[in-house]
PDB file of C-alpha atoms in Angstrom:
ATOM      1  CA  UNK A  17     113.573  72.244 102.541  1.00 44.00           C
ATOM      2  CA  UNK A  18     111.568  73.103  99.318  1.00 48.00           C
ATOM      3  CA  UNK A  19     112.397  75.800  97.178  1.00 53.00           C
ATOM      4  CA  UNK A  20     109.755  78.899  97.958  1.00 49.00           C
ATOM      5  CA  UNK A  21     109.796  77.526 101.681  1.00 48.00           C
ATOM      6  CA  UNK A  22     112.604  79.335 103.395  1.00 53.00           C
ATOM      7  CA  UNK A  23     112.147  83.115 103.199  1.00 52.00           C
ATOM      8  CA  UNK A  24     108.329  83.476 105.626  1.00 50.00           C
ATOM      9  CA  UNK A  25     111.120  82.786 107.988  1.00 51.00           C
ATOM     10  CA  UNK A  26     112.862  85.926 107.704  1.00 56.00           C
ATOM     11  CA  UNK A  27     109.854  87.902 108.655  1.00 54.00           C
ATOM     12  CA  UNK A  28     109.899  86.223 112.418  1.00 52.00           C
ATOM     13  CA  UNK A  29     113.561  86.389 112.809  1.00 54.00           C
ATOM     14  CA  UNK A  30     113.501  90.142 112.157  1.00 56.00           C
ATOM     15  CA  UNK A  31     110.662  90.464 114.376  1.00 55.00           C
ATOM     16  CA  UNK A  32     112.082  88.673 117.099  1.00 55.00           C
ATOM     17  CA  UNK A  33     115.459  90.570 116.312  1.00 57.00           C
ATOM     18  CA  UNK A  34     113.120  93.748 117.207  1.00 55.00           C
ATOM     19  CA  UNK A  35     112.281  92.385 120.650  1.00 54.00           C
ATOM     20  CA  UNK A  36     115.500  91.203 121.589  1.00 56.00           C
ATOM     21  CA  UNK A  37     116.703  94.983 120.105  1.00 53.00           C
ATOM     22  CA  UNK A  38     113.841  96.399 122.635  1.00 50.00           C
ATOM     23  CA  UNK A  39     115.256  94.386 126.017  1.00 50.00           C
ATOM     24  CA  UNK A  40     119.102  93.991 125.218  1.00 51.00           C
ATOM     25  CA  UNK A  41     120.042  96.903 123.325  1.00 48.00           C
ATOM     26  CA  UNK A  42     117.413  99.346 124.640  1.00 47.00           C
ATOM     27  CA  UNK A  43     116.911  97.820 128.467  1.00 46.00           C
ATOM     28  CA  UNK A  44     113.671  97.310 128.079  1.00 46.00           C
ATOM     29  CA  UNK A  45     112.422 101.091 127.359  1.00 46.00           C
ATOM     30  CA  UNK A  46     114.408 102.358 130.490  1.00 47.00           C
ATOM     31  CA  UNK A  47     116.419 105.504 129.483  1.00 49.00           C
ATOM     32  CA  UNK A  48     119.921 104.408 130.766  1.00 52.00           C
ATOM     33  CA  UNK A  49     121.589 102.874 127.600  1.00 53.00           C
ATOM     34  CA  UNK A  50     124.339 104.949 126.063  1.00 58.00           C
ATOM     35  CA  UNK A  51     126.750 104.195 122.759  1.00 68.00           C
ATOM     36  CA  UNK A  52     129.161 106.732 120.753  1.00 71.00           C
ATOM     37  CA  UNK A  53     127.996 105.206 117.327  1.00 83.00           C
ATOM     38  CA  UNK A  54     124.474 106.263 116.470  1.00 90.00           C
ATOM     39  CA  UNK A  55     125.180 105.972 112.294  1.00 88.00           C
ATOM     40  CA  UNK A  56     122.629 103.734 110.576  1.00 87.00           C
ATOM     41  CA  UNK A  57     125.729 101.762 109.503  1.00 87.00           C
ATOM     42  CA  UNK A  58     123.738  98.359 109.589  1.00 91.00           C
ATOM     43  CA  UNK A  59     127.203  97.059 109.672  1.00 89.00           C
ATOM     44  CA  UNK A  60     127.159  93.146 110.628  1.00 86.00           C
ATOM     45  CA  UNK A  61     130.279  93.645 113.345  1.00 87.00           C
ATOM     46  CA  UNK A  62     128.111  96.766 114.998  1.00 87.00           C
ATOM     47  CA  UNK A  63     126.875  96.326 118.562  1.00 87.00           C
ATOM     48  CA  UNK A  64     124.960  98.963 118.269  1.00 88.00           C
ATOM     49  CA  UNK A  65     121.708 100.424 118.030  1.00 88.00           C
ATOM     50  CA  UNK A  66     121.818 100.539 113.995  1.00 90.00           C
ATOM     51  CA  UNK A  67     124.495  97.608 113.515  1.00 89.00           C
ATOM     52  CA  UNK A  68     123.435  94.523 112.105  1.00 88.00           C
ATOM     53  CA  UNK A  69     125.777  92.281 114.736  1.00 89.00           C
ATOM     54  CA  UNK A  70     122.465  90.187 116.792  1.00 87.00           C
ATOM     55  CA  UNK A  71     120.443  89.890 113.229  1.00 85.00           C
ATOM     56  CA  UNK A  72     123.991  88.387 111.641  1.00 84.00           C
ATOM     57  CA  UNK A  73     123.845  85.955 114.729  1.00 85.00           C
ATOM     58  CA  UNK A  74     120.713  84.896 114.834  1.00 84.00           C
ATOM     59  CA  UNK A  75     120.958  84.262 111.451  1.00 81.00           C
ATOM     60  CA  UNK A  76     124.073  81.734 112.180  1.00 80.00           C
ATOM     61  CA  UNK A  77     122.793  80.195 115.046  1.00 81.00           C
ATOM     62  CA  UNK A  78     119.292  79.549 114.871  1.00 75.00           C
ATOM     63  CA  UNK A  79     119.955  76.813 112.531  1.00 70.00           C
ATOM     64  CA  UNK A  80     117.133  77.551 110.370  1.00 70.00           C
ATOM     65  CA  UNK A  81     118.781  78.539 107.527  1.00 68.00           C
ATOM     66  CA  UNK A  82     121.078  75.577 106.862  1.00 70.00           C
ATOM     67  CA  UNK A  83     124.844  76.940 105.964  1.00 72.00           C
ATOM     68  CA  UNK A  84     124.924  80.315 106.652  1.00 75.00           C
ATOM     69  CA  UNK A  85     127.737  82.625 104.940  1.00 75.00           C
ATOM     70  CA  UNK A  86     128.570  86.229 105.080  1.00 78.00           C
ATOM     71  CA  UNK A  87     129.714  87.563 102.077  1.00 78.00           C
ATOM     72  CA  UNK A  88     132.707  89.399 101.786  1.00 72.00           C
ATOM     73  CA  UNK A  89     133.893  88.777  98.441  1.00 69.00           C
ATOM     74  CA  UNK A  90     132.167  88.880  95.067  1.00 75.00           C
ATOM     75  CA  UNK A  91     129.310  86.782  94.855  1.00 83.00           C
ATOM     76  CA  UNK A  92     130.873  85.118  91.780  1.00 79.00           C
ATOM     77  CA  UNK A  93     133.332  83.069  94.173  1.00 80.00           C
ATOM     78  CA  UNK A  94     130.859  82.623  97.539  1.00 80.00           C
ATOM     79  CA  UNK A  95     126.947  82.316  96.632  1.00 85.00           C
ATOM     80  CA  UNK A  96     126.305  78.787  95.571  1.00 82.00           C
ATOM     81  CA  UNK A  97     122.991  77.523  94.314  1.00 83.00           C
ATOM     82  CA  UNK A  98     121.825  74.445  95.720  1.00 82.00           C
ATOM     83  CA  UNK A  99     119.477  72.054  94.127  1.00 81.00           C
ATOM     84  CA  UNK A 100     116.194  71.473  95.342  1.00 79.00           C
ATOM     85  CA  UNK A 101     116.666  74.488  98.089  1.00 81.00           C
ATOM     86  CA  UNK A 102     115.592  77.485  97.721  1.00 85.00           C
ATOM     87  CA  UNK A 103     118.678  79.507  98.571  1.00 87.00           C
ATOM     88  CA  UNK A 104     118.334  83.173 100.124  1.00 89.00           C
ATOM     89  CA  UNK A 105     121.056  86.498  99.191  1.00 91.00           C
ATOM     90  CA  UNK A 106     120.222  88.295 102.337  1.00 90.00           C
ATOM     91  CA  UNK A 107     121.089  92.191 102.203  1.00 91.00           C
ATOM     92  CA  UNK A 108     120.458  94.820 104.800  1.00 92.00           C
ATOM     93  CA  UNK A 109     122.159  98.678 104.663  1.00 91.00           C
ATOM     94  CA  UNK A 110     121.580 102.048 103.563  1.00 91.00           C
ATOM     95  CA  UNK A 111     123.189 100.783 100.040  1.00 91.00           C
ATOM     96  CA  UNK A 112     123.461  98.260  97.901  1.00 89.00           C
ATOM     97  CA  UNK A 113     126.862  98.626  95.608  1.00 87.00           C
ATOM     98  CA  UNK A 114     126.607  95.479  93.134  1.00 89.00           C
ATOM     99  CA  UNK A 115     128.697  95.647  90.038  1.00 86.00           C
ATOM    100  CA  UNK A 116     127.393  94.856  87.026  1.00 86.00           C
ATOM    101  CA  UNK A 117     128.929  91.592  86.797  1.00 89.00           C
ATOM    102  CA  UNK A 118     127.672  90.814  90.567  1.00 91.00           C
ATOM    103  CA  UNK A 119     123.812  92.074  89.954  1.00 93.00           C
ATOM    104  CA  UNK A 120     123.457  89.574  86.592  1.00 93.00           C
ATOM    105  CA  UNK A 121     125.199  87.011  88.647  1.00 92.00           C
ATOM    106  CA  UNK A 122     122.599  87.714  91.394  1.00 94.00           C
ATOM    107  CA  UNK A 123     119.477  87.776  88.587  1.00 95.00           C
ATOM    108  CA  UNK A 124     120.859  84.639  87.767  1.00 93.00           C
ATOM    109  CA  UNK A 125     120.910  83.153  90.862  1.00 93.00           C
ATOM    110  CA  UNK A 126     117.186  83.716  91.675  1.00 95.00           C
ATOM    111  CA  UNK A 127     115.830  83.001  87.906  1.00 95.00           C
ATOM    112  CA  UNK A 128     117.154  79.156  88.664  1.00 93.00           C
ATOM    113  CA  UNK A 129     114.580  79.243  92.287  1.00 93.00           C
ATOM    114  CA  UNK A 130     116.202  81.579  94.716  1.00 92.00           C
ATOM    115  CA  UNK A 131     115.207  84.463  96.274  1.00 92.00           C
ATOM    116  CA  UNK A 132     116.985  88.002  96.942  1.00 94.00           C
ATOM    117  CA  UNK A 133     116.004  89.729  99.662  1.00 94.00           C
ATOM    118  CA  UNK A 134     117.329  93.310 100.185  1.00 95.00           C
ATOM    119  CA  UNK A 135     116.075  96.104 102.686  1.00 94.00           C
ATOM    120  CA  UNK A 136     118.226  98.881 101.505  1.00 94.00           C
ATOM    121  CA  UNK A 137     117.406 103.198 100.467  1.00 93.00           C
ATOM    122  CA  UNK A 138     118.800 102.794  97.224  1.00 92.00           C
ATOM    123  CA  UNK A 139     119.274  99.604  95.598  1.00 94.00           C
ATOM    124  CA  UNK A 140     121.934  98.549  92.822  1.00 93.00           C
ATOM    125  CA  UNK A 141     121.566 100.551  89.439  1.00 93.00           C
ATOM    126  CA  UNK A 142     122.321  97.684  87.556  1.00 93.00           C
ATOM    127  CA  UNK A 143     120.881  95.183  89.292  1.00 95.00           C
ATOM    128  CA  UNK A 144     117.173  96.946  88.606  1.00 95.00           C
ATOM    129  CA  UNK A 145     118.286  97.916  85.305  1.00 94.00           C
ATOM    130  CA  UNK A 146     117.422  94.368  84.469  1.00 94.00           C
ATOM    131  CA  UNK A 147     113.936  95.034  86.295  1.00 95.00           C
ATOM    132  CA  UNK A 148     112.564  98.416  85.208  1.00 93.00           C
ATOM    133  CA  UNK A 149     113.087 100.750  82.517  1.00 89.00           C
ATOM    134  CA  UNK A 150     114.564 103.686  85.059  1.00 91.00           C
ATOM    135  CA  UNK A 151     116.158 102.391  87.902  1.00 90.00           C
ATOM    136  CA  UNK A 152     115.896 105.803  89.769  1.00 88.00           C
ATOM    137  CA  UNK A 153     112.443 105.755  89.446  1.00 88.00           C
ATOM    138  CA  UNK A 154     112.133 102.774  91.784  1.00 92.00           C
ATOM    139  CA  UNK A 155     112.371 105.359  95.027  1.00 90.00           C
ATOM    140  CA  UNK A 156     109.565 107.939  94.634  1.00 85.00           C
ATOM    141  CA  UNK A 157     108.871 109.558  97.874  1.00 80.00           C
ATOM    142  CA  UNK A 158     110.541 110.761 101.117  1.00 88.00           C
ATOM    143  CA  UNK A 159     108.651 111.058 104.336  1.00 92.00           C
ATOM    144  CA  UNK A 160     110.475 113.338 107.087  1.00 95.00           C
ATOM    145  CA  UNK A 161     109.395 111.947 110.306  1.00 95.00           C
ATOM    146  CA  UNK A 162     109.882 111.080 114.202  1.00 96.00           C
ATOM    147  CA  UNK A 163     107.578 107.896 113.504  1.00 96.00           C
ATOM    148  CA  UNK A 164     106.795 105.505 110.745  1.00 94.00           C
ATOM    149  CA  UNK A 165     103.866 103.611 111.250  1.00 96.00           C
ATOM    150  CA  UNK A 166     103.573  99.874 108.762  1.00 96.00           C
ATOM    151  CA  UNK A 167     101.352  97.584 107.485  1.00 95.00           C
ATOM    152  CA  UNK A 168     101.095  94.219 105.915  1.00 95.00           C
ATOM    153  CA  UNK A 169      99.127  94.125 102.693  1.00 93.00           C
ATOM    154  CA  UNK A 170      98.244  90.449 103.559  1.00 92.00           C
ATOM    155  CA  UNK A 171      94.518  89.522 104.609  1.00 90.00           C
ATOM    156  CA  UNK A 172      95.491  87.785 107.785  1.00 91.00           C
ATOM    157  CA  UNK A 173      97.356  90.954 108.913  1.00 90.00           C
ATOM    158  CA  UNK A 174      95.560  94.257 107.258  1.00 83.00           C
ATOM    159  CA  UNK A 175      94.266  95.295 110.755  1.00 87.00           C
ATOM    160  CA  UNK A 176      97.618  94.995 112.473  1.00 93.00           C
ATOM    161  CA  UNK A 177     100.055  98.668 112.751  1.00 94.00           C
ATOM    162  CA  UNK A 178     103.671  98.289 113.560  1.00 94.00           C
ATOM    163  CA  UNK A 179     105.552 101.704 114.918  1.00 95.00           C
ATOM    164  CA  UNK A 180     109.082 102.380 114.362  1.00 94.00           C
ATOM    165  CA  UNK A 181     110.549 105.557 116.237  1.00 95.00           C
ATOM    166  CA  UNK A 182     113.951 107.230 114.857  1.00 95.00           C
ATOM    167  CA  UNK A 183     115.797 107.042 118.089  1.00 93.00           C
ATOM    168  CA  UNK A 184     119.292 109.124 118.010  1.00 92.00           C
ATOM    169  CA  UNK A 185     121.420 109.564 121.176  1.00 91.00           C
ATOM    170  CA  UNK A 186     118.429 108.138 123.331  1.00 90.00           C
ATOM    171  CA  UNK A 187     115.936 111.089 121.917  1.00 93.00           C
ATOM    172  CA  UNK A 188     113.312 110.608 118.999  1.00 95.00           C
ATOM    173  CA  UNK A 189     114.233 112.626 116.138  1.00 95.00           C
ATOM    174  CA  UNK A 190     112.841 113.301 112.497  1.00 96.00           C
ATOM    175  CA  UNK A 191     114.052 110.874 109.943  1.00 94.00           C
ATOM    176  CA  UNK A 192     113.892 110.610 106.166  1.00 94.00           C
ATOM    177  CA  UNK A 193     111.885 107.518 105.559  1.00 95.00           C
ATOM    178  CA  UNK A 194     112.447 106.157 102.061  1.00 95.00           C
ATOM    179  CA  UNK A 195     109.261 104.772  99.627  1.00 96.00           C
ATOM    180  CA  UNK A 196     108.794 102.955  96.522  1.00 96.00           C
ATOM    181  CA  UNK A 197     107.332 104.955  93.738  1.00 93.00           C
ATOM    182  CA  UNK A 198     103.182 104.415  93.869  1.00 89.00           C
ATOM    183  CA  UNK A 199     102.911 102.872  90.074  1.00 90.00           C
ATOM    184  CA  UNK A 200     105.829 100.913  90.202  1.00 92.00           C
ATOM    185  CA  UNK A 201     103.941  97.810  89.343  1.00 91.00           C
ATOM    186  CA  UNK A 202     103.434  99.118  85.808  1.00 91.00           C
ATOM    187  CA  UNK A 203     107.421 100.282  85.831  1.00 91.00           C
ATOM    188  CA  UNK A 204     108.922  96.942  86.285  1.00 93.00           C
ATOM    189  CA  UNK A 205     109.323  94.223  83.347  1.00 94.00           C
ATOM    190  CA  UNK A 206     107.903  91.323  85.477  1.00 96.00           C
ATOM    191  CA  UNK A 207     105.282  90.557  87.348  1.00 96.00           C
ATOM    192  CA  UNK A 208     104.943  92.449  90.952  1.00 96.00           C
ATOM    193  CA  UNK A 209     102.986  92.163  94.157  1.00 96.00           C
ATOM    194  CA  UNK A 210     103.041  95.270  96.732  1.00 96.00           C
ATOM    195  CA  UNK A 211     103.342  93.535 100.315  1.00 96.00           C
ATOM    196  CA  UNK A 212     103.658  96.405 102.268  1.00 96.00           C
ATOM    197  CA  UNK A 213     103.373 100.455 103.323  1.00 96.00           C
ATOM    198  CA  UNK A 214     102.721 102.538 105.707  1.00 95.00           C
ATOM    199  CA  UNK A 215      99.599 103.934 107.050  1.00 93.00           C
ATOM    200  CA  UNK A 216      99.325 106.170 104.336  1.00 93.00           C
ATOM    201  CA  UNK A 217      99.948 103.693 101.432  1.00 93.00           C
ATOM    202  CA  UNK A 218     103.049 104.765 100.609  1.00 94.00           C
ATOM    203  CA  UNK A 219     105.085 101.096  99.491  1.00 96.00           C
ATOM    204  CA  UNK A 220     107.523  99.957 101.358  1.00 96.00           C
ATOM    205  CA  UNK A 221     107.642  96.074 100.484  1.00 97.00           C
ATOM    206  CA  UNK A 222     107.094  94.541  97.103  1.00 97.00           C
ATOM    207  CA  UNK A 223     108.076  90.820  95.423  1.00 97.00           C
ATOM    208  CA  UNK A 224     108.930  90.365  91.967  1.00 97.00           C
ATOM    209  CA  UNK A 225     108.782  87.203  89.953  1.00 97.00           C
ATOM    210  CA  UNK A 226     112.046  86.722  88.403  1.00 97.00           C
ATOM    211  CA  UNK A 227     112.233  83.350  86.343  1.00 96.00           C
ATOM    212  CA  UNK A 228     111.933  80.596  88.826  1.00 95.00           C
ATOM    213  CA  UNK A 229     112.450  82.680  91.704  1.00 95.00           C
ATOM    214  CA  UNK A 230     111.454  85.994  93.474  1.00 96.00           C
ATOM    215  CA  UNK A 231     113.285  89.126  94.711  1.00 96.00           C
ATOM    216  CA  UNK A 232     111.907  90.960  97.456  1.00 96.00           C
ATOM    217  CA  UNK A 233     112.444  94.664  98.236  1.00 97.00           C
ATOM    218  CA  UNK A 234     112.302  97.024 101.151  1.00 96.00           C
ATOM    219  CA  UNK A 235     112.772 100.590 101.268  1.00 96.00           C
ATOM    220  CA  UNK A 236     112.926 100.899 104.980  1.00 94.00           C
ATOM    221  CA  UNK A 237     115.603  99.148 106.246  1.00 92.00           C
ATOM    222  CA  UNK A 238     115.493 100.851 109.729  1.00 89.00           C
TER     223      UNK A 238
END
């Protein structure tokens, strides 16, 4: 598969990760389903609501994505660049804790053709040290809210809404919904398209062009 190819297909896994999360996880909007673990710990071995467990294994299994690998070490001594492919660093949590080492290893990496994709509140200081002159300047607002309503920035799919609900223990509660700052375009050192907000245009979504490759960025990883 061509570089540049690859990562449209992470936007219908997570979708259908969403449905699946909706019938499985939730029984289908019936009130029944109980768990002791309601922390957003998006934590790959988590069964529940906020672990990452069926997006991990749909990643594995759908055999889209060629050799699949979860990372457990440094990135030095497990993310390989293949030529010709356009390899994907897949990240989901609350945090991302690269190194400094790790995050120019990981610039690297997606100046030769990759691409990074992390959904994450706060993403690695050093990593968008590379990127912007103030790496906390990258977040600018905080919603507090029961729902977040999105949007795609894209022609094809300006007139669709998609509505997330903070669900904890089985009742919708108000949530602190992260942003990207509203002029980060004319923060960061390299070119950057906004790809998605909410309804009222706060960012959510952006891609950078870094060398060869891009790095994409979401501040709602709910």
């Amino acid at each position: 598969m061509k570089k540049g190819s690859k990562i449209g297909i992470v936007g219908g896994v997570v979708l259908l990760l969403a449905v699946l999360l909706y019938f499985l996880a939730f029984g289908g909007g019936k009130s029944g389903y109980v768990t002791d673990d309601w922390d957003s710990t998006y934590d790959p071995e988590k069964r529940d609501p906020y672990g990452t467990f069926m997006l991990k294994e749909l990643l594995d299994t759908t055999g889209m994505f060629g050799n699949f690998l979860q990372i457990d070490e440094k990135l030095q001594e497990t993310l390989k660049d293949h030529p010709d492919v356009n390899d994907i660093y897949f990240f989901v949590g609350k945090k991302n804790y690269l190194n400094d080492s790790s995050a120019q290893f990981l610039l690297d990496f997606v100046a030769n053709g990759n691409s990074a994709f992390m959904a994450a509140e706060e993403f690695p200081y050093d990593f968008m040290a590379e990127l912007c002159f103030d790496p906390d300047f990258v977040i600018g607002d905080r919603t507090i809210d029961s729902t977040l309503y999105l949007k795609f920035n894209h022609p094809d799919l300006k007139g669709k809404r998609y509505e997330y609900k903070y669900v904890y223990n089985n009742k919708v509660e108000p949530h602190a919904w992260h942003f990207i700052h509203d002029s980060i375009q004319t923060e960061l050192y390299y070119p950057t398209t906004l790809l998605g907000a909410n309804t009222k245009n706060q960012t959510n979504f952006i891609k950078i062009s870094y060398g060869e490759g891009f790095i994409y960025l979401i501040s709602t990883p709910y």
